[in-house]
Coordinates of N, CA and C in Angstrom, one line a residue:
M9 N 167.3 155.4 118.1 CA 166.5 154.9 117.0 C 165.2 155.7 116.9
I10 N 164.9 156.2 115.7 CA 163.7 156.9 115.5 C 162.8 156.0 114.6
K11 N 161.5 155.8 115.0 CA 160.6 155.0 114.3 C 159.4 155.9 113.9
K12 N 158.7 155.5 112.9 CA 157.5 156.2 112.4 C 156.3 155.5 112.9
L13 N 155.3 156.2 113.5 CA 154.1 155.5 113.8 C 153.3 155.3 112.6
Q14 N 152.8 154.0 112.4 CA 152.1 153.6 111.2 C 150.7 153.2 111.5
K15 N 149.8 153.4 110.6 CA 148.4 153.0 110.7 C 148.4 151.5 110.4
I16 N 147.8 150.7 111.3 CA 147.7 149.3 111.1 C 146.2 148.9 111.4
G17 N 145.4 148.7 110.4 CA 144.0 148.5 110.6 C 143.4 149.8 111.2
N18 N 142.6 149.6 112.3 CA 142.0 150.7 113.0 C 142.9 151.3 114.1
S19 N 144.1 150.8 114.2 CA 145.0 151.2 115.2 C 146.3 151.8 114.6
H20 N 147.2 152.1 115.5 CA 148.6 152.6 115.0 C 149.6 151.7 115.7
G21 N 150.7 151.5 115.1 CA 151.8 150.7 115.7 C 153.2 151.1 115.2
I22 N 154.1 150.5 115.7 CA 155.5 150.7 115.4 C 156.1 149.3 115.0
L23 N 156.6 149.2 113.8 CA 157.2 148.0 113.3 C 158.6 147.8 113.9
L24 N 159.0 146.7 114.4 CA 160.3 146.4 115.0 C 161.1 145.5 114.0
E25 N 162.3 145.9 113.7 CA 163.1 145.1 112.8 C 163.6 143.8 113.5
K26 N 164.0 142.8 112.7 CA 164.5 141.6 113.2 C 165.6 141.8 114.2
A27 N 166.5 142.7 113.9 CA 167.7 142.9 114.7 C 167.2 143.4 116.1
L28 N 166.2 144.3 116.2 CA 165.7 144.8 117.4 C 165.0 143.7 118.2
L29 N 164.3 142.8 117.5 CA 163.6 141.7 118.2 C 164.7 140.8 118.8
K30 N 165.7 140.6 118.0 CA 166.8 139.7 118.5 C 167.4 140.3 119.8
L31 N 167.6 141.6 119.8 CA 168.2 142.3 121.0 C 167.2 142.2 122.2
L32 N 165.9 142.2 121.9 CA 164.9 142.0 123.0 C 164.7 140.6 123.4
K33 N 165.3 139.7 122.6 CA 165.2 138.2 122.8 C 163.7 137.8 122.7
V34 N 163.0 138.3 121.7 CA 161.6 137.9 121.4 C 161.5 137.4 120.0
K35 N 160.5 136.6 119.8 CA 160.2 136.1 118.4 C 158.7 136.3 118.2
E36 N 158.4 136.0 117.0 CA 157.0 136.1 116.6 C 156.0 135.4 117.6
D37 N 155.0 136.0 117.9 CA 154.0 135.5 118.8 C 154.4 135.6 120.3
D38 N 155.6 136.0 120.7 CA 155.9 136.2 122.1 C 155.2 137.4 122.6
K39 N 154.9 137.4 123.9 CA 154.3 138.6 124.5 C 155.3 139.5 125.0
V40 N 155.1 140.8 124.8 CA 156.0 141.8 125.4 C 155.2 142.7 126.4
E41 N 155.9 143.2 127.3 CA 155.3 144.1 128.3 C 155.7 145.6 127.9
I42 N 154.7 146.5 127.9 CA 155.0 147.9 127.6 C 154.7 148.7 128.9
I43 N 155.7 149.3 129.4 CA 155.6 150.0 130.6 C 155.8 151.5 130.4
P44 N 154.8 152.4 130.8 CA 155.0 153.8 130.6 C 156.2 154.3 131.5
Q45 N 157.0 155.1 131.0 CA 158.1 155.8 131.8 C 157.9 157.3 131.7
N46 N 158.7 158.0 132.4 CA 158.6 159.5 132.4 C 158.7 160.1 131.0
E47 N 159.7 159.6 130.2 CA 159.9 160.3 128.9 C 159.6 159.3 127.8
G48 N 158.9 158.2 128.0 CA 158.6 157.3 126.9 C 158.1 156.0 127.4
L49 N 158.4 154.9 126.7 CA 157.9 153.6 127.0 C 159.1 152.6 127.1
L50 N 159.0 151.7 128.0 CA 159.9 150.6 128.1 C 159.2 149.3 127.5
I51 N 159.9 148.7 126.6 CA 159.4 147.5 126.0 C 160.3 146.3 126.4
R52 N 159.7 145.3 127.0 CA 160.5 144.1 127.3 C 159.7 142.8 127.2
K53 N 160.4 141.7 127.1 CA 159.8 140.4 126.9 C 159.0 140.2 128.2
A54 N 157.7 139.7 128.1 CA 156.9 139.4 129.2 C 157.4 138.1 129.8
G55 N 157.7 138.2 131.1 CA 158.2 137.0 131.8 C 157.0 136.4 132.6
A56 N 157.3 135.3 133.3 CA 156.2 134.6 134.0 C 155.7 135.5 135.2
K57 N 156.6 136.3 135.8 CA 156.2 137.1 136.9 C 155.3 138.2 136.4
S58 N 155.6 138.9 135.3 CA 154.7 139.9 134.8 C 153.4 139.3 134.3
A59 N 153.4 138.1 133.8 CA 152.1 137.5 133.3 C 151.3 137.1 134.6
Y60 N 151.9 136.6 135.7 CA 151.2 136.4 136.9 C 150.6 137.6 137.5
E61 N 151.4 138.7 137.5 CA 150.8 140.0 138.0 C 149.6 140.5 137.2
E62 N 149.7 140.3 135.9 CA 148.6 140.8 135.1 C 147.3 140.0 135.4
V63 N 147.5 138.6 135.4 CA 146.3 137.8 135.7 C 145.8 138.0 137.1
S64 N 146.7 138.2 138.0 CA 146.3 138.4 139.4 C 145.5 139.7 139.6
K65 N 146.0 140.7 138.9 CA 145.3 142.0 139.0 C 143.9 141.9 138.3
K66 N 143.9 141.3 137.2 CA 142.6 141.2 136.4 C 141.6 140.3 137.1
H67 N 142.0 139.3 137.7 CA 141.1 138.3 138.3 C 141.1 138.2 139.8
R68 N 141.6 139.2 140.5 CA 141.7 139.2 141.9 C 140.5 138.8 142.7
P69 N 139.3 139.3 142.4 CA 138.1 138.9 143.1 C 137.8 137.4 143.0
S70 N 138.0 136.8 141.8 CA 137.8 135.4 141.6 C 138.8 134.6 142.3
L71 N 140.1 135.0 142.3 CA 141.1 134.3 143.0 C 140.9 134.3 144.5
D72 N 140.4 135.5 145.0 CA 140.1 135.5 146.4 C 139.0 134.6 146.8
K73 N 138.0 134.4 146.0 CA 137.0 133.5 146.3 C 137.4 132.0 146.3
L74 N 138.4 131.7 145.5 CA 138.9 130.4 145.5 C 139.6 130.0 146.8
G75 N 140.2 131.1 147.5 CA 140.9 130.9 148.7 C 140.0 130.6 149.9
D76 N 138.7 131.0 149.8 CA 137.7 130.8 150.9 C 137.3 129.4 151.0

């Protein structure tokens, strides 16, 4: 599938059709995880594990202090 990069406000994005969203099992307002790969990007629905890893990485110092 080839998509065109489009200007959206001050950014750029790729619009995903309803059929592709259904394939990814995502709906409007769901979070997706975008992972750089060797030759492109992997897009998948963000699960609880990936959300935990993101929060953990971002707030590691605060979480460590709570453990003391």
